[in-house]
Tab-separated table of C-alpha atoms in Angstrom:
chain	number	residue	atom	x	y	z
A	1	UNK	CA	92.099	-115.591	133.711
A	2	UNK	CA	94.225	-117.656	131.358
A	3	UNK	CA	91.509	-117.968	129.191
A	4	UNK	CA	91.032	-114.118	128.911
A	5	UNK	CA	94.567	-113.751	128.294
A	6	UNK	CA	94.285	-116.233	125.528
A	7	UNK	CA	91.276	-114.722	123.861
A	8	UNK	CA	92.424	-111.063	124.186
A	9	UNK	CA	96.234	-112.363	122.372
A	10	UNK	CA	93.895	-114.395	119.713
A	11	UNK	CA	91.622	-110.985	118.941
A	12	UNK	CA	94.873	-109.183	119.054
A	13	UNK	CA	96.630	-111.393	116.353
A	14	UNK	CA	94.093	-111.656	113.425
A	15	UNK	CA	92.969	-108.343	114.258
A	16	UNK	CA	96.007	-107.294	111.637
A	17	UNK	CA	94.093	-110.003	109.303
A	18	UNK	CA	93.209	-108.854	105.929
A	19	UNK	CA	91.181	-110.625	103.184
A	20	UNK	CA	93.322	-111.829	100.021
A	21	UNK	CA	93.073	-109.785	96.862
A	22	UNK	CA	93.349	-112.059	94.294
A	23	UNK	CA	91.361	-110.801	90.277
A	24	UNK	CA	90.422	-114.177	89.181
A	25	UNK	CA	89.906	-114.427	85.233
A	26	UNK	CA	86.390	-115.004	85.874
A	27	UNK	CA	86.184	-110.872	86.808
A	28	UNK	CA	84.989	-108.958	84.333
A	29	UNK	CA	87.383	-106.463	82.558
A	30	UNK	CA	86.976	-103.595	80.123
A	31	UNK	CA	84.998	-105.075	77.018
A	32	UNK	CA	86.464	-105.350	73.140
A	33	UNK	CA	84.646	-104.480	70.096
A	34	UNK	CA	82.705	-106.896	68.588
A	35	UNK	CA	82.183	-106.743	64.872
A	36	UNK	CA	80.249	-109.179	62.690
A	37	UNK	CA	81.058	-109.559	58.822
A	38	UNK	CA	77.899	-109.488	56.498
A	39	UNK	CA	77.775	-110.096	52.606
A	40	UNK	CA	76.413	-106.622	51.047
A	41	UNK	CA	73.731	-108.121	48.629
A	42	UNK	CA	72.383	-111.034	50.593
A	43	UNK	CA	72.525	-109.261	53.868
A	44	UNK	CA	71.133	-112.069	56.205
A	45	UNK	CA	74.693	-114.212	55.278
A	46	UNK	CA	77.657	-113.703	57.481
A	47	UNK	CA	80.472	-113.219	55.265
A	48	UNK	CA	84.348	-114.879	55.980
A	49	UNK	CA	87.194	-112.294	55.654
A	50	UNK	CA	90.609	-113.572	54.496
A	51	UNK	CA	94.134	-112.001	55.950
A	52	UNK	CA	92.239	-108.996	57.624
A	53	UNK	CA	95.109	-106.461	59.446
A	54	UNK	CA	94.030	-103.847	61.941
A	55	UNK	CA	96.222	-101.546	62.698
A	56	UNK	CA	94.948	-99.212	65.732
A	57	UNK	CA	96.447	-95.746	65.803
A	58	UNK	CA	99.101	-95.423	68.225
A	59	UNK	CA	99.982	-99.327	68.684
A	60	UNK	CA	102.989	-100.990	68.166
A	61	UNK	CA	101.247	-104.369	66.864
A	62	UNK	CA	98.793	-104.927	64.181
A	63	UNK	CA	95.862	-107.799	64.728
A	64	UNK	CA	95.887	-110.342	62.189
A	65	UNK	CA	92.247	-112.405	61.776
A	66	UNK	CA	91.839	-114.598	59.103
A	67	UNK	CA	89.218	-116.796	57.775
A	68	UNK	CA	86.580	-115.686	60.318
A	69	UNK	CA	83.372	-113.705	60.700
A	70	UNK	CA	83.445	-112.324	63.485
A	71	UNK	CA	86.631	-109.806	65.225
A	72	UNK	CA	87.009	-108.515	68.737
A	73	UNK	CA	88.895	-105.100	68.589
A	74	UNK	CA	90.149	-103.252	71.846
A	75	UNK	CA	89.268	-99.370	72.394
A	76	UNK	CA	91.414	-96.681	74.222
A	77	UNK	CA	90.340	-96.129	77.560
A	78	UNK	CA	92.038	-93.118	77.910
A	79	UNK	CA	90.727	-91.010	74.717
A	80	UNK	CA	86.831	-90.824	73.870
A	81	UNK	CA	87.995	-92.555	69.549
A	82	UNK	CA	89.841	-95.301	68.320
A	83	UNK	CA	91.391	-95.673	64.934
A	84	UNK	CA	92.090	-98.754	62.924
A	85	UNK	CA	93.056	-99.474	59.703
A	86	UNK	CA	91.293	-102.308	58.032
A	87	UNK	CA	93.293	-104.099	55.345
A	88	UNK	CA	91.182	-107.172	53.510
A	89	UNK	CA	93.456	-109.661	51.887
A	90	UNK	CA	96.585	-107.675	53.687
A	91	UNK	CA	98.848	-110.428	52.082
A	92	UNK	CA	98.365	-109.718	48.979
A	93	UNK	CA	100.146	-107.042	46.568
A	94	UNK	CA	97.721	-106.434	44.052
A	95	UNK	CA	94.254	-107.303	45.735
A	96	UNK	CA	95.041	-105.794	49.521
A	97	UNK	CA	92.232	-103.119	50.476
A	98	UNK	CA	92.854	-100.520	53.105
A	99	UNK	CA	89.314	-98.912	54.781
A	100	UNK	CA	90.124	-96.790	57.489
A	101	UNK	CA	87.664	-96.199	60.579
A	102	UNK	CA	87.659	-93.995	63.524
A	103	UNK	CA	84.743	-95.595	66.628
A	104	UNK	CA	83.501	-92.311	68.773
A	105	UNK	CA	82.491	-93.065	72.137
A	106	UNK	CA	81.885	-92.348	75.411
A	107	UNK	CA	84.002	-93.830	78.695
A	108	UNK	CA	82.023	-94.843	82.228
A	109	UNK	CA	85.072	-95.808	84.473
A	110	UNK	CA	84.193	-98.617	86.898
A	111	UNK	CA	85.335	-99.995	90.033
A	112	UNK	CA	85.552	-103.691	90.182
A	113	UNK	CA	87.786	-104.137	93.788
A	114	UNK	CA	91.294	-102.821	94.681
A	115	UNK	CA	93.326	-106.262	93.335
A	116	UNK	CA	91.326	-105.845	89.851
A	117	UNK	CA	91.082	-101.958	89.493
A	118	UNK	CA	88.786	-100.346	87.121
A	119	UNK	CA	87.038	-101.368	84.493
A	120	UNK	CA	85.954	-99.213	80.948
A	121	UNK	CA	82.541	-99.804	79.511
A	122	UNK	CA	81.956	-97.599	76.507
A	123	UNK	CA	78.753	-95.965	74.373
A	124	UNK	CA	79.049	-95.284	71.081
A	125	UNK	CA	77.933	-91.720	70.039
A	126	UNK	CA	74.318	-91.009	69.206
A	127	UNK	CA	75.234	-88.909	65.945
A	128	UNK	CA	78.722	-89.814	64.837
A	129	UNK	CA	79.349	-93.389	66.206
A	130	UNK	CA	81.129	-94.919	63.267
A	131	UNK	CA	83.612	-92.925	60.333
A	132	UNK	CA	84.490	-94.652	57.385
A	133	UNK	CA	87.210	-92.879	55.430
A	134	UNK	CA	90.147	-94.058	52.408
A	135	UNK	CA	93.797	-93.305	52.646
A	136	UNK	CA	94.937	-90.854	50.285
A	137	UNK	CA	94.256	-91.740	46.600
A	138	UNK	CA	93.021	-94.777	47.405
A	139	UNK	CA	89.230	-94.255	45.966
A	140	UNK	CA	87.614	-98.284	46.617
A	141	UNK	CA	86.079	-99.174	49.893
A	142	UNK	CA	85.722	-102.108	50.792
A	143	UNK	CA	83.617	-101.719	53.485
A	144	UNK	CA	80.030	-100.593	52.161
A	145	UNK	CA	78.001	-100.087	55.019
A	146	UNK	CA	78.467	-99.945	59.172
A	147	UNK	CA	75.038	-100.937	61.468
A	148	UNK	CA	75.201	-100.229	64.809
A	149	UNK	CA	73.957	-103.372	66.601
A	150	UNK	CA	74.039	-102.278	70.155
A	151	UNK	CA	76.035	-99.161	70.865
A	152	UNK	CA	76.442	-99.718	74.646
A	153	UNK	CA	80.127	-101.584	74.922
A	154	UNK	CA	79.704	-103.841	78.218
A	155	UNK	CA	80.667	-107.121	77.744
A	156	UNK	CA	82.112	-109.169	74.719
A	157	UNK	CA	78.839	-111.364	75.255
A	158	UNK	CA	77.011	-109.111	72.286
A	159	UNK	CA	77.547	-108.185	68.922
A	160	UNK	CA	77.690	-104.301	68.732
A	161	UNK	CA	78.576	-103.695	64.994
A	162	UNK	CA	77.664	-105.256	61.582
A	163	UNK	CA	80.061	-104.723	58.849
A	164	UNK	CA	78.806	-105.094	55.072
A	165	UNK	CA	81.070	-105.619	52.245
């Protein structure tokens, strides 16, 4: 009988039990924009960018990349665009370029487990997946072409945009 008492007070105990929650960095989260750099004429050649800014619409930071080929930029997950501002050689006066570009998209919300939350993958639209405007009165690109490597946004594992210039 004592051992029934026992067992019942055991079940009874870690009956109220629950499983720890813990997100370890290993989860994976909502994916970043990957964009490769390309030389315009000799296509095949990734290309370095010095003192690139981005500036996203809306944030309070710019990103600051410099001497690389390759840039990871974050979308909204709670609008369907993203703006940025691209400025090549941003620390310089006289030879600092500002391209402007606006990513359309699709969101697909998902649930990765209560401690984590959700999730935002992202596919760029069919049509319109990529505008590339100037400021005002500013008539140079510097950006001369946008390929669309892979315009489903699910991990950072990919490269999902070539950039020519």
């Amino acid at each position: 009988m004592k051992r029934f008492l026992f067992l019942v007070v055991l079940l009874f105990l870690f009956q109220g039990c629950e499983k720890d929650d813990i997100c370890t960095p290993e989860t994976p989260t909502t994916p970043r924009l990957i964009i490769e750099f390309y030389d315009s004429v000799n296509t095949s050649v990734k290309k370095v960018v010095a003192n690139l800014k981005a500036e996203g619409e809306g944030a309070d930071t710019a990103l600051t990349f410099d001497l690389v080929s390759t840039i990871e930029l974050p979308l909204k997950t709670n609008e369907d665009f993203t703006q940025y501002k691209l400025t090549i050689n941003s620390t310089s006066a006289t030879e600092a370029n500002m391209d402007s570009i606006r990513i359309n998209y699709t969101r697909n919300d998902i649930y990765i487990s209560r401690a984590c939350g959700f999730k935002t993958n992202f596919d760029l639209n069919l049509f319109n997946p990529i505008e590339n405007s100037n400021p005002v009165g500013d008539t140079e690109f510097w950006i001369d072409t946008i390929e669309i490597i892979k315009n489903k946004i699910e991990t950072e594992d990919d490269v999902h945009i070539k950039m020519y210039f």
